[in-house]
């Protein structure tokens, strides 16, 4: 969500702040702003829409100063207007914020009693007002921030800058990550390592409740009890080049095409010698039930894995979206593995669900792409997704790597529980090892998939159908299409068609059917026939055997290489992604940063 950068530099900071905000664009935003302190004076520039609007503003109305903070805002409280854009200022204080201040209404009421009234609709402005109020009562900037943070409820990352203080930024973390970066005589604060990568490779990640007082000569950190805290300096790998498009038009297509490589890396890590290999703590002889929790695309990878845990390993498995799970307060039996799946590792609902399961489940594990994230750190055990940095807001390579690792985990569980023999486990791994090659073959079909997508793009609504492991694939295909092309799409388990959605079928509704020639093929094809009988426009995605048996009457077919039930949902994700990508190209939407979306959803 919102991106944060702060610099105490030895050059003019405005260009660096804007350049860094550009690197944070991938998080999703609808306005941006920067503030500097120059000759003691705080000033700011803010603009709605893309960063180019802020850059244009700065050309006509430059901002001098060697100390500054910047922000990309994803609106939560108040519309995406210039007035609501960060930084928010009050008296000698200016602040940028990621997250939500839940008690801002109560704080506003309290501040109104002291004659302070807000000029924006945001929760963030209340933070600046409260700190300014404390300073007006005689507190120093440091004391004011400590008192302010102590009064805030919610999840947030905050970065403050002060009138008259050109060598001080104060950062506070509760719920949303922040990293301090070390330069030569310069210091930085960023909402993630990607922000800081061009400036430094040495960072300190703040812990929950930390407040950091940053000056050009270093940082002093206090913990939630205001005691002095020593935090490690770590080297980050996220080099500037890692977030390059490498000749692709969009990050999304680059990431789609990286999938054979990163899937191979995941297979190498989790099955190095032909059998699945996971940390000893994941002992499935001690587990009777798996509970998986995630959001969005991660939820669909869990739904797919449910079929595998149940069918391959014979272990009961429940899957829930995190926003429902966290408030349902489900009873937890002791021999439960709770597994939280998240690309970013910062999704607020998934993190809250993880905290609910702590001390209840036998083991709380996470499958996370960002190793330094909260969900990775708070789990008893974190498995790395190994997809590399995913910049496009729509998740692609993280999804297929989640699936690959979950398939191996299900085989591992099956073997440990004696549900399958070692030989059968090895056969599954050999099967999965074929995935990178199958994926390359599927990617070679991109021109054909692009034509299918262009034909689908004018439709106002599209239906996706699938059975078994192809049902979550259909759900993922509908989600990708919606978020990228803004075409309305729905997905159903094809057996559900005649329980309602069949009423939608007519000559105008495109229906995309995922039907590899597996044991449910005949059943899926029967449902497809029901669509064809009502003149529905069917695109059939299948393999050569399926196409030979069921192409008649369909408007289009896509023939993928033959794949097993473990490999098929991973392989069929590729045409799902490419249909969404090329439909979005045809519609001219903003592919890497679709409207209203954020890469890391740090508010519930
Ligand atoms: C869709 C997408 C989202 C995320 C969801 C969870 O393409 O990317 O649906 O999957 O917001 O995010 P993470 O996996 O970071 O917890």
Coordinates of C-alpha atoms and ligand atoms in Angstrom, one line a residue:
X1 CA 0.0 0.0 0.0
X2 CA 1.3 3.5 0.8
X3 CA 5.1 3.9 0.1
X4 CA 7.3 5.9 2.5
X5 CA 10.8 7.4 2.0
X6 CA 12.8 9.7 4.1
X7 CA 16.3 11.1 3.5
X8 CA 18.8 13.1 5.6
X9 CA 21.2 13.8 2.8
X10 CA 24.1 16.0 1.8
X11 CA 22.5 17.1 -1.6
X12 CA 19.1 18.5 -2.5
X13 CA 16.7 15.7 -1.7
X14 CA 13.6 16.5 -3.8
X15 CA 14.8 14.6 -7.0
X16 CA 15.9 11.6 -4.9
X17 CA 12.6 11.5 -3.1
X18 CA 10.6 11.5 -6.3
X19 CA 12.9 8.9 -7.9
X20 CA 12.5 6.7 -4.9
X21 CA 8.7 7.1 -4.9
X22 CA 8.8 5.9 -8.5
X23 CA 10.4 2.7 -7.2
X24 CA 7.5 2.4 -4.8
X25 CA 4.8 2.9 -7.5
X26 CA 4.4 -0.9 -7.7
X27 CA 2.7 -0.8 -4.2
X28 CA -0.3 1.0 -5.7
X29 CA -1.2 4.7 -5.1
X30 CA -3.5 7.5 -6.1
X31 CA -1.6 10.6 -5.0
X32 CA 1.9 11.5 -3.9
X33 CA 3.8 14.2 -2.0
X34 CA 7.1 15.3 -0.5
X35 CA 8.1 17.7 2.2
X36 CA 11.5 19.1 3.0
X37 CA 13.0 21.3 5.7
X38 CA 15.2 24.1 4.3
X39 CA 16.8 26.9 6.4
X40 CA 14.6 25.6 9.2
X41 CA 11.4 26.0 7.2
X42 CA 9.1 23.0 6.4
X43 CA 7.4 23.0 3.1
X44 CA 5.6 20.4 0.9
X45 CA 4.3 19.7 -2.6
X46 CA 1.5 17.2 -3.3
X47 CA -0.4 16.1 -6.4
X48 CA -3.1 13.5 -7.2
X49 CA -2.7 10.8 -9.8
X50 CA 0.6 9.5 -11.2
X51 CA 4.0 10.7 -10.0
X52 CA 4.5 12.7 -13.2
X53 CA 2.0 15.2 -11.8
X54 CA 4.2 15.7 -8.7
X55 CA 7.3 16.0 -10.9
X56 CA 5.6 18.6 -13.1
X57 CA 4.6 20.6 -10.0
X58 CA 8.1 20.5 -8.8
X59 CA 9.4 21.9 -12.1
X60 CA 7.2 24.9 -11.7
X61 CA 7.4 25.1 -8.0
X62 CA 10.7 23.5 -6.7
X63 CA 11.3 22.5 -3.2
X64 CA 14.8 23.0 -1.7
X65 CA 16.3 21.2 1.2
X66 CA 18.7 18.4 2.1
X67 CA 16.3 16.7 4.6
X68 CA 12.9 15.4 3.3
X69 CA 10.2 12.8 3.4
X70 CA 8.0 11.4 0.6
X71 CA 4.9 9.3 0.2
X72 CA 2.7 7.5 -2.3
X73 CA -0.9 7.4 -0.9
X74 CA -3.5 4.6 -1.4
X75 CA -6.6 6.3 -0.1
X76 CA -8.3 4.8 2.9
X77 CA -9.8 7.8 4.8
X78 CA -10.9 10.5 2.4
X79 CA -10.8 10.7 -1.4
X80 CA -7.7 10.9 -3.5
X81 CA -7.4 14.7 -3.4
X82 CA -4.4 17.0 -3.1
X83 CA -5.6 18.0 0.3
X84 CA -5.8 14.5 1.5
X85 CA -2.4 13.6 0.0
X86 CA 0.6 13.2 2.4
X87 CA 2.7 14.6 4.0
X88 CA 0.3 16.1 6.5
X89 CA 1.4 19.1 8.5
X90 CA 0.4 20.9 11.7
X91 CA 2.5 23.6 13.2
X92 CA 6.2 22.4 13.4
X93 CA 5.3 18.8 12.4
X94 CA 4.9 17.0 9.1
X95 CA 4.3 13.3 8.8
X96 CA 3.7 10.5 6.3
X97 CA 1.9 7.3 7.2
X98 CA 1.1 3.8 6.0
X99 CA -1.8 2.0 7.7
X100 CA -4.8 3.1 9.7
X101 CA -5.2 5.1 12.9
X102 CA -8.4 3.5 14.3
X103 CA -9.0 6.0 17.1
X104 CA -8.5 9.2 15.0
X105 CA -12.1 10.3 15.7
X106 CA -11.6 10.2 19.5
X107 CA -8.3 12.0 19.1
X108 CA -9.9 14.7 16.9
X109 CA -12.5 15.3 19.5
X110 CA -9.9 15.6 22.2
X111 CA -7.8 18.0 20.0
X112 CA -10.9 20.1 19.2
X113 CA -11.1 20.9 22.9
X114 CA -7.7 22.5 22.5
X115 CA -8.8 24.5 19.5
X116 CA -7.2 22.3 16.9
X117 CA -9.5 21.4 13.9
X118 CA -8.5 19.2 11.0
X119 CA -8.4 20.5 7.4
X120 CA -8.5 17.1 5.7
X121 CA -10.6 14.0 5.8
X122 CA -7.6 11.8 6.8
X123 CA -6.7 9.9 9.9
X124 CA -3.1 10.8 9.3
X125 CA -3.5 14.5 9.9
X126 CA -4.6 13.7 13.4
X127 CA -1.1 12.3 14.1
X128 CA 0.5 15.6 13.0
X129 CA -2.0 17.5 15.1
X130 CA -1.4 15.5 18.2
X131 CA 2.4 15.8 17.9
X132 CA 2.1 19.5 17.3
X133 CA -0.2 19.8 20.3
X134 CA 2.4 18.1 22.5
X135 CA 5.1 20.3 21.2
X136 CA 3.0 23.4 21.9
X137 CA 2.8 22.1 25.5
X138 CA 6.6 22.3 25.7
X139 CA 7.7 18.8 24.6
X140 CA 10.6 18.2 22.4
X141 CA 10.1 16.5 19.0
X142 CA 11.3 13.2 20.5
X143 CA 9.0 13.4 23.5
X144 CA 6.1 14.5 21.4
X145 CA 6.5 11.5 19.0
X146 CA 6.7 9.1 22.0
X147 CA 3.6 10.5 23.5
X148 CA 1.8 10.6 20.2
X149 CA 2.6 7.0 19.2
X150 CA 1.5 5.8 22.7
X151 CA -1.9 7.3 22.1
X152 CA -2.5 5.7 18.7
X153 CA -4.6 2.6 18.1
X154 CA -4.3 0.7 14.8
X155 CA -1.6 -0.5 12.5
X156 CA 0.9 2.0 11.1
X157 CA 4.3 3.1 9.9
X158 CA 5.0 6.8 10.5
X159 CA 7.8 9.1 9.5
X160 CA 8.1 12.6 11.0
X161 CA 10.0 15.7 10.0
X162 CA 10.2 18.9 12.0
X163 CA 10.3 22.6 11.4
X164 CA 13.8 24.0 12.4
X165 CA 15.4 20.5 12.6
X166 CA 17.4 19.6 9.5
X167 CA 19.2 16.7 11.1
X168 CA 16.3 14.7 12.5
X169 CA 13.6 12.2 11.2
X170 CA 11.6 10.1 13.6
X171 CA 10.2 6.7 12.4
X172 CA 7.7 4.6 14.3
X173 CA 6.5 1.1 13.5
X174 CA 3.4 -0.7 14.7
X175 CA 2.0 -3.2 12.2
X176 CA 3.5 -1.9 9.0
X177 CA 7.2 -2.4 8.2
X178 CA 9.9 0.3 8.0
X179 CA 13.6 0.0 7.3
X180 CA 16.4 2.3 8.3
X181 CA 19.1 2.6 5.6
X182 CA 22.8 3.6 6.3
X183 CA 24.7 5.8 3.9
X184 CA 28.0 7.7 4.1
X185 CA 27.0 10.7 6.2
X186 CA 23.5 10.2 5.0
X187 CA 20.6 8.2 6.5
X188 CA 17.4 6.9 4.9
X189 CA 14.1 5.5 6.0
X190 CA 11.9 3.4 3.6
X191 CA 8.8 1.3 3.7
X192 CA 10.7 -1.6 2.1
X193 CA 14.1 -2.6 0.9
X194 CA 13.2 -1.9 -2.7
X195 CA 12.9 1.8 -1.7
X196 CA 16.4 1.9 -0.3
X197 CA 18.2 -0.5 -2.6
X198 CA 19.9 2.2 -4.9
X199 CA 21.1 4.2 -1.9
X200 CA 22.4 1.5 0.4
X201 CA 22.6 -2.2 1.0
X202 CA 22.8 -1.9 4.8
X203 CA 19.5 -1.7 6.6
X204 CA 17.9 -2.2 9.9
X205 CA 14.3 -3.5 10.0
X206 CA 12.4 -1.9 12.8
X207 CA 10.5 -4.3 15.2
X208 CA 6.9 -4.0 16.3
X209 CA 6.6 -1.0 18.6
X210 CA 10.0 0.5 17.8
X211 CA 10.6 4.2 17.5
X212 CA 13.8 5.3 15.6
X213 CA 15.4 8.7 16.0
X214 CA 17.5 9.2 12.9
X215 CA 20.2 11.7 12.4
X216 CA 23.0 11.9 9.7
X217 CA 25.4 10.3 12.2
X218 CA 23.2 7.3 12.9
X219 CA 20.1 6.0 14.5
X220 CA 18.9 5.4 18.1
X221 CA 16.1 2.9 18.5
X222 CA 13.8 2.4 21.5
X223 CA 11.4 -0.5 21.8
X224 CA 7.7 -0.5 22.8
X225 CA 8.6 0.0 26.4
X226 CA 10.8 3.0 25.5
X227 CA 13.9 1.0 26.4
X228 CA 17.1 1.3 24.3
X229 CA 17.0 -1.4 21.6
X230 CA 19.9 -2.9 19.6
X231 CA 18.7 -4.0 16.1
X232 CA 20.9 -5.8 13.7
X233 CA 22.2 -4.2 10.5
X234 CA 21.5 -6.7 7.6
X235 CA 22.7 -6.6 4.0
X236 CA 19.9 -6.5 1.5
X237 CA 20.0 -8.4 -1.8
X238 CA 17.5 -6.2 -3.6
X239 CA 19.9 -4.6 -6.0
X240 CA 18.6 -1.8 -8.2
X241 CA 18.7 -4.0 -11.2
X242 CA 16.4 -6.6 -9.8
X243 CA 13.4 -4.3 -10.4
X244 CA 14.2 -3.7 -14.0
X245 CA 11.7 -4.8 -16.7
X246 CA 14.5 -6.6 -18.6
X247 CA 13.1 -5.5 -22.0
X248 CA 9.5 -6.5 -21.3
X249 CA 6.7 -4.0 -21.7
X250 CA 5.4 -4.6 -18.2
X251 CA 6.7 -6.2 -15.0
X252 CA 3.7 -8.6 -15.3
X253 CA 4.8 -10.1 -18.5
X254 CA 8.4 -10.3 -17.3
X255 CA 7.2 -12.1 -14.2
X256 CA 4.9 -14.5 -16.2
X257 CA 7.9 -15.5 -18.3
X258 CA 10.1 -16.0 -15.2
X259 CA 7.9 -18.8 -14.0
X260 CA 9.7 -21.8 -15.5
X261 CA 13.0 -20.5 -13.9
X262 CA 11.6 -19.8 -10.4
X263 CA 9.5 -23.0 -10.3
X264 CA 12.7 -24.9 -11.1
X265 CA 14.4 -23.0 -8.2
X266 CA 11.6 -24.0 -5.8
X267 CA 11.8 -27.6 -6.9
X268 CA 15.6 -27.5 -6.4
X269 CA 15.2 -26.1 -2.9
X270 CA 12.3 -28.3 -1.7
X271 CA 13.2 -31.6 -3.5
X272 CA 17.0 -31.5 -3.8
X273 CA 17.5 -35.2 -4.1
X274 CA 14.3 -36.5 -5.7
X275 CA 12.2 -36.6 -2.5
X276 CA 10.4 -33.6 -0.9
X277 CA 12.5 -32.0 1.9
X278 CA 11.1 -29.7 4.5
X279 CA 12.4 -28.6 8.0
X280 CA 12.1 -31.3 10.7
X281 CA 9.6 -29.2 12.6
X282 CA 7.0 -30.0 9.9
X283 CA 6.4 -33.5 11.2
X284 CA 3.2 -34.8 9.6
X285 CA 3.1 -37.9 11.9
X286 CA 2.1 -35.4 14.6
X287 CA -0.5 -33.6 12.5
X288 CA -4.1 -34.6 12.1
X289 CA -5.4 -31.6 10.3
X290 CA -4.2 -28.7 8.1
X291 CA -5.7 -25.3 8.2
X292 CA -4.7 -22.9 5.5
X293 CA -5.4 -19.1 5.5
X294 CA -4.7 -16.5 2.9
X295 CA -6.2 -13.7 0.8
X296 CA -6.9 -13.3 -2.9
X297 CA -4.6 -15.2 -5.2
X298 CA -2.9 -16.9 -2.2
X299 CA -6.3 -18.1 -1.1
X300 CA -6.7 -19.9 -4.5
X301 CA -3.3 -21.6 -4.1
X302 CA -4.5 -22.9 -0.7
X303 CA -7.8 -24.0 -2.2
X304 CA -5.9 -26.0 -4.8
X305 CA -3.6 -27.5 -2.1
X306 CA -6.7 -28.7 -0.2
X307 CA -7.4 -31.2 -3.0
X308 CA -3.7 -32.4 -2.8
X309 CA -3.6 -32.6 1.0
X310 CA -6.8 -34.6 1.0
X311 CA -6.3 -36.8 -2.1
X312 CA -2.6 -37.3 -2.0
X313 CA -1.9 -37.3 1.8
X314 CA -5.4 -38.3 3.1
X315 CA -5.2 -35.5 5.7
X316 CA -8.2 -33.3 6.4
X317 CA -7.7 -29.7 5.2
X318 CA -9.6 -26.5 5.7
X319 CA -9.1 -23.3 3.8
X320 CA -10.4 -19.9 4.6
X321 CA -10.0 -16.3 3.5
X322 CA -8.1 -14.5 6.3
X323 CA -10.7 -11.7 6.7
X324 CA -13.4 -14.2 7.6
X325 CA -11.2 -16.6 9.6
X326 CA -9.9 -13.9 12.0
X327 CA -13.3 -13.0 13.3
X328 CA -14.9 -16.5 13.1
X329 CA -12.7 -17.6 16.1
X330 CA -12.8 -21.2 14.9
X331 CA -12.0 -23.9 17.5
X332 CA -8.6 -25.4 17.0
X333 CA -7.7 -29.0 17.7
X334 CA -4.2 -29.5 19.1
X335 CA -2.6 -31.6 16.3
X336 CA -3.3 -28.9 13.7
X337 CA -0.8 -27.4 11.3
X338 CA -1.8 -23.8 10.6
X339 CA -0.3 -22.5 7.3
X340 CA -0.5 -18.9 6.2
X341 CA 0.3 -18.1 2.6
X342 CA 1.3 -14.6 1.5
X343 CA 3.4 -13.2 -1.2
X344 CA 4.1 -9.9 0.6
X345 CA 4.0 -11.3 4.1
X346 CA 2.4 -8.1 5.3
X347 CA -1.3 -8.7 4.5
X348 CA -3.1 -7.3 7.6
X349 CA -5.8 -9.9 7.7
X350 CA -3.5 -12.9 7.2
X351 CA -1.2 -11.5 9.9
X352 CA -4.1 -11.1 12.3
X353 CA -5.2 -14.7 11.5
X354 CA -1.7 -16.0 12.2
X355 CA -1.7 -14.2 15.6
X356 CA -5.0 -15.8 16.4
X357 CA -3.5 -19.3 15.7
X358 CA -0.3 -18.8 17.7
X359 CA -0.3 -21.0 20.8
X360 CA -3.4 -22.8 19.6
X361 CA -2.1 -24.9 16.7
X362 CA 0.7 -27.5 17.0
X363 CA 2.7 -25.5 14.6
X364 CA 2.2 -22.1 12.8
X365 CA 4.0 -22.1 9.5
X366 CA 4.0 -19.5 6.7
X367 CA 4.8 -19.6 3.0
X368 CA 6.0 -16.1 2.2
X369 CA 7.9 -14.5 -0.6
X370 CA 9.4 -11.6 1.4
X371 CA 11.7 -13.2 4.0
X372 CA 11.9 -10.2 6.3
X373 CA 8.1 -9.7 6.4
X374 CA 6.0 -9.8 9.6
X375 CA 4.2 -13.1 8.5
X376 CA 7.6 -14.7 7.9
X377 CA 9.0 -13.5 11.2
X378 CA 6.0 -14.2 13.4
X379 CA 5.4 -17.8 12.3
X380 CA 7.1 -20.7 14.1
X381 CA 8.5 -21.7 10.7
X382 CA 8.7 -19.7 7.5
X383 CA 9.0 -21.4 4.1
X384 CA 10.3 -19.2 1.3
X385 CA 8.3 -18.9 -1.9
X386 CA 11.5 -18.2 -3.8
X387 CA 9.8 -16.3 -6.6
X388 CA 12.1 -13.3 -6.5
X389 CA 10.8 -9.8 -6.2
X390 CA 7.3 -9.5 -7.6
X391 CA 6.6 -6.0 -8.7
X392 CA 3.4 -6.2 -10.7
X393 CA 0.5 -5.7 -8.4
X394 CA -1.2 -8.8 -9.9
X395 CA 0.5 -11.9 -8.5
X396 CA 1.8 -14.4 -11.1
X397 CA 5.1 -16.1 -10.3
X398 CA 4.5 -16.1 -6.6
X399 CA 1.2 -18.0 -7.2
X400 CA 2.8 -20.8 -9.3
X401 CA 5.7 -21.1 -6.8
X402 CA 3.2 -21.3 -3.9
X403 CA 1.4 -24.1 -5.8
X404 CA 4.6 -25.9 -6.6
X405 CA 5.8 -25.8 -3.0
X406 CA 2.4 -26.8 -1.6
X407 CA 2.3 -29.8 -4.1
X408 CA 5.7 -30.9 -2.7
X409 CA 4.4 -30.4 0.9
X410 CA 1.4 -32.6 0.2
X411 CA 3.6 -35.3 -1.2
X412 CA 5.9 -34.9 1.9
X413 CA 2.9 -35.2 4.2
X414 CA 1.7 -38.3 2.3
X415 CA 5.1 -40.0 2.6
X416 CA 5.6 -39.1 6.3
X417 CA 2.2 -40.4 7.2
X418 CA 2.8 -43.7 5.3
X419 CA 0.0 -42.8 2.9
X420 CA 2.2 -43.4 -0.1
X421 CA 5.5 -45.3 -0.6
X422 CA 8.9 -43.6 -1.2
X423 CA 8.7 -44.8 -4.8
X424 CA 5.3 -43.1 -5.2
X425 CA 6.7 -39.9 -3.6
X426 CA 9.7 -40.0 -6.0
X427 CA 7.3 -40.5 -9.0
X428 CA 5.4 -37.3 -7.9
X429 CA 8.6 -35.3 -7.6
X430 CA 9.8 -36.5 -11.1
X431 CA 6.4 -35.5 -12.4
X432 CA 6.7 -32.0 -10.9
X433 CA 10.3 -31.7 -12.2
X434 CA 8.8 -31.7 -15.6
X435 CA 6.9 -28.5 -14.9
X436 CA 9.4 -25.9 -16.1
X437 CA 9.5 -27.5 -19.5
X438 CA 5.7 -27.8 -19.7
X439 CA 5.5 -24.1 -18.7
X440 CA 7.9 -23.1 -21.5
X441 CA 5.7 -25.0 -24.0
X442 CA 2.6 -23.2 -22.6
X443 CA 4.3 -19.8 -22.8
X444 CA 5.2 -20.5 -26.5
X445 CA 1.5 -20.4 -27.1
X446 CA 1.3 -16.8 -26.1
X447 CA 0.4 -15.4 -29.7
X448 CA -2.6 -17.8 -29.8
X449 CA -3.6 -16.9 -26.2
X450 CA -3.3 -13.2 -27.2
X451 CA -5.8 -13.7 -30.0
X452 CA -8.2 -15.5 -27.7
X453 CA -7.9 -12.7 -25.2
X454 CA -8.5 -10.0 -27.9
X455 CA -11.7 -11.8 -28.9
X456 CA -12.8 -12.0 -25.3
X457 CA -11.9 -8.4 -24.4
X458 CA -15.1 -6.6 -25.8
X459 CA -17.4 -8.8 -23.6
X460 CA -18.9 -7.0 -20.6
X461 CA -18.8 -10.2 -18.6
X462 CA -17.0 -13.6 -18.8
X463 CA -17.7 -16.9 -17.0
X464 CA -14.9 -19.3 -16.0
X465 CA -15.6 -23.0 -15.2
X466 CA -13.6 -25.9 -13.9
X467 CA -13.9 -29.0 -11.6
X468 CA -11.6 -30.4 -9.0
X469 CA -8.2 -28.6 -9.0
X470 CA -9.4 -26.7 -12.1
X471 CA -12.1 -24.9 -9.9
X472 CA -9.5 -22.8 -8.0
X473 CA -7.8 -22.3 -11.4
X474 CA -11.1 -20.9 -12.8
X475 CA -11.4 -18.6 -9.7
X476 CA -7.9 -17.3 -10.2
X477 CA -8.5 -16.7 -13.9
X478 CA -11.6 -14.7 -13.1
X479 CA -9.7 -12.7 -10.4
X480 CA -6.8 -11.9 -12.8
X481 CA -9.2 -10.8 -15.6
X482 CA -11.2 -8.6 -13.3
X483 CA -8.2 -6.9 -11.7
X484 CA -6.3 -6.3 -14.9
X485 CA -8.9 -5.6 -17.6
X486 CA -11.8 -4.5 -15.3
X487 CA -14.0 -6.9 -17.2
X488 CA -16.6 -8.4 -14.9
X489 CA -15.8 -12.1 -14.5
X490 CA -17.1 -15.0 -12.3
X491 CA -15.9 -18.5 -11.7
X492 CA -17.9 -21.5 -10.8
X493 CA -17.2 -25.2 -10.1
X494 CA -18.8 -26.5 -13.3
X495 CA -21.1 -28.8 -11.3
X496 CA -22.7 -25.7 -9.8
X497 CA -23.7 -24.3 -13.2
X498 CA -27.2 -25.7 -13.2
X499 CA -27.8 -24.5 -9.7
X500 CA -28.2 -20.9 -10.9
X501 CA -25.5 -19.4 -13.1
X502 CA -26.8 -21.3 -16.2
X503 CA -29.5 -18.6 -16.3
X504 CA -26.8 -16.2 -17.6
X505 CA -26.0 -18.2 -20.6
X506 CA -26.9 -16.8 -24.0
X507 CA -25.3 -16.1 -27.4
X508 CA -23.3 -13.2 -25.9
X509 CA -21.7 -14.6 -22.8
X510 CA -18.2 -16.0 -23.3
X511 CA -17.5 -19.0 -21.1
X512 CA -13.9 -20.3 -20.6
X513 CA -13.7 -23.9 -19.6
X514 CA -10.6 -25.4 -18.0
X515 CA -10.8 -29.1 -18.8
X516 CA -7.6 -31.2 -19.0
X517 CA -8.3 -34.8 -19.8
X518 CA -8.3 -36.0 -16.2
X519 CA -10.7 -38.2 -14.3
X520 CA -13.3 -35.4 -14.1
X521 CA -13.1 -34.6 -17.8
X522 CA -16.3 -36.3 -18.8
X523 CA -18.2 -34.5 -16.1
X524 CA -16.8 -31.0 -17.0
X525 CA -17.6 -31.7 -20.7
X526 CA -21.2 -32.5 -19.8
X527 CA -21.5 -29.1 -18.1
X528 CA -19.8 -27.5 -21.2
X529 CA -22.4 -29.2 -23.4
X530 CA -25.1 -27.6 -21.3
X531 CA -23.6 -24.2 -22.1
X532 CA -23.2 -25.0 -25.8
X533 CA -26.9 -26.2 -26.0
X534 CA -27.8 -22.7 -24.9
X535 CA -25.6 -21.1 -27.6
X536 CA -22.9 -20.0 -25.0
X537 CA -19.6 -19.0 -26.6
X538 CA -17.1 -21.5 -25.2
X539 CA -13.3 -21.3 -25.1
X540 CA -12.0 -24.7 -24.2
X541 CA -8.6 -24.9 -22.5
X542 CA -7.5 -28.5 -22.5
X543 CA -4.8 -31.0 -23.8
X544 CA -4.6 -32.9 -27.0
X545 CA -6.8 -35.8 -25.9
X546 CA -9.4 -33.4 -24.5
X547 CA -9.4 -31.4 -27.7
X548 CA -9.9 -34.4 -29.8
X549 CA -12.9 -35.5 -27.7
X550 CA -14.7 -32.2 -27.0
X551 CA -13.8 -29.4 -29.3
X552 CA -17.0 -29.6 -31.4
X553 CA -19.2 -26.6 -31.2
X554 CA -16.6 -24.5 -29.2
X555 CA -15.7 -21.0 -30.4
X556 CA -12.0 -21.4 -29.6
X557 CA -9.7 -24.0 -28.2
X558 CA -6.3 -23.8 -26.6
X559 CA -4.3 -27.0 -26.4
X560 CA -1.8 -27.3 -23.6
X561 CA 0.7 -30.0 -23.1
X562 CA -0.6 -33.0 -21.2
X563 CA -0.1 -32.7 -17.4
X564 CA -0.8 -34.7 -14.3
X565 CA -3.3 -33.6 -11.6
X566 CA -0.4 -32.2 -9.5
X567 CA 1.0 -30.2 -12.4
X568 CA -2.2 -29.2 -14.2
X569 CA -3.3 -26.3 -12.0
X570 CA 0.2 -24.9 -12.1
X571 CA 0.4 -25.2 -15.9
X572 CA -3.1 -23.9 -16.5
X573 CA -2.5 -20.8 -14.4
X574 CA -0.3 -19.6 -17.3
X575 CA -3.0 -19.2 -19.9
X576 CA -5.3 -17.7 -17.2
X577 CA -2.6 -15.0 -16.5
X578 CA -1.9 -14.4 -20.2
X579 CA -5.6 -14.1 -21.1
X580 CA -5.9 -11.4 -18.4
X581 CA -2.8 -9.7 -19.5
X582 CA -3.7 -9.6 -23.2
X583 CA -7.3 -8.6 -22.5
X584 CA -5.9 -5.7 -20.4
X585 CA -3.6 -4.8 -23.3
X586 CA -6.6 -4.8 -25.7
X587 CA -8.5 -2.5 -23.3
X588 CA -5.5 -0.2 -22.6
X589 CA -5.6 -0.5 -18.8
X590 CA -2.8 0.1 -16.4
X591 CA -1.4 -3.4 -16.2
X592 CA 1.3 -3.2 -13.5
X593 CA -0.8 -0.9 -11.3
X594 CA -4.5 -1.6 -11.8
X595 CA -6.8 1.1 -10.5
X596 CA -7.7 0.9 -6.8
X597 CA -5.3 -2.0 -6.1
X598 CA -2.3 -2.2 -3.8
X599 CA 0.5 -4.7 -3.8
X600 CA 0.8 -5.1 -0.1
X601 CA -2.6 -4.8 1.7
X602 CA -1.5 -3.6 5.1
X603 CA -5.0 -2.5 6.3
X604 CA -7.9 -4.8 6.9
Ligands
LIG1 C1 -4.1 -10.8 -7.0 C2 -3.3 -10.5 -5.9 C3 -4.0 -10.4 -4.5 C4 -3.1 -10.9 -3.4 C5 -3.7 -10.7 -2.1 C6 -2.9 -11.3 -0.9 O1 -3.4 -10.8 -8.2 O2 -2.1 -10.3 -6.0 O3 -5.2 -11.0 -4.5 O4 -2.9 -12.3 -3.7 O5 -3.9 -9.3 -1.9 O6 -1.6 -10.8 -0.9 P1 -0.4 -11.5 -0.2 O7 -0.2 -12.8 -1.0 O8 0.7 -10.5 -0.3 O9 -0.8 -11.8 1.2

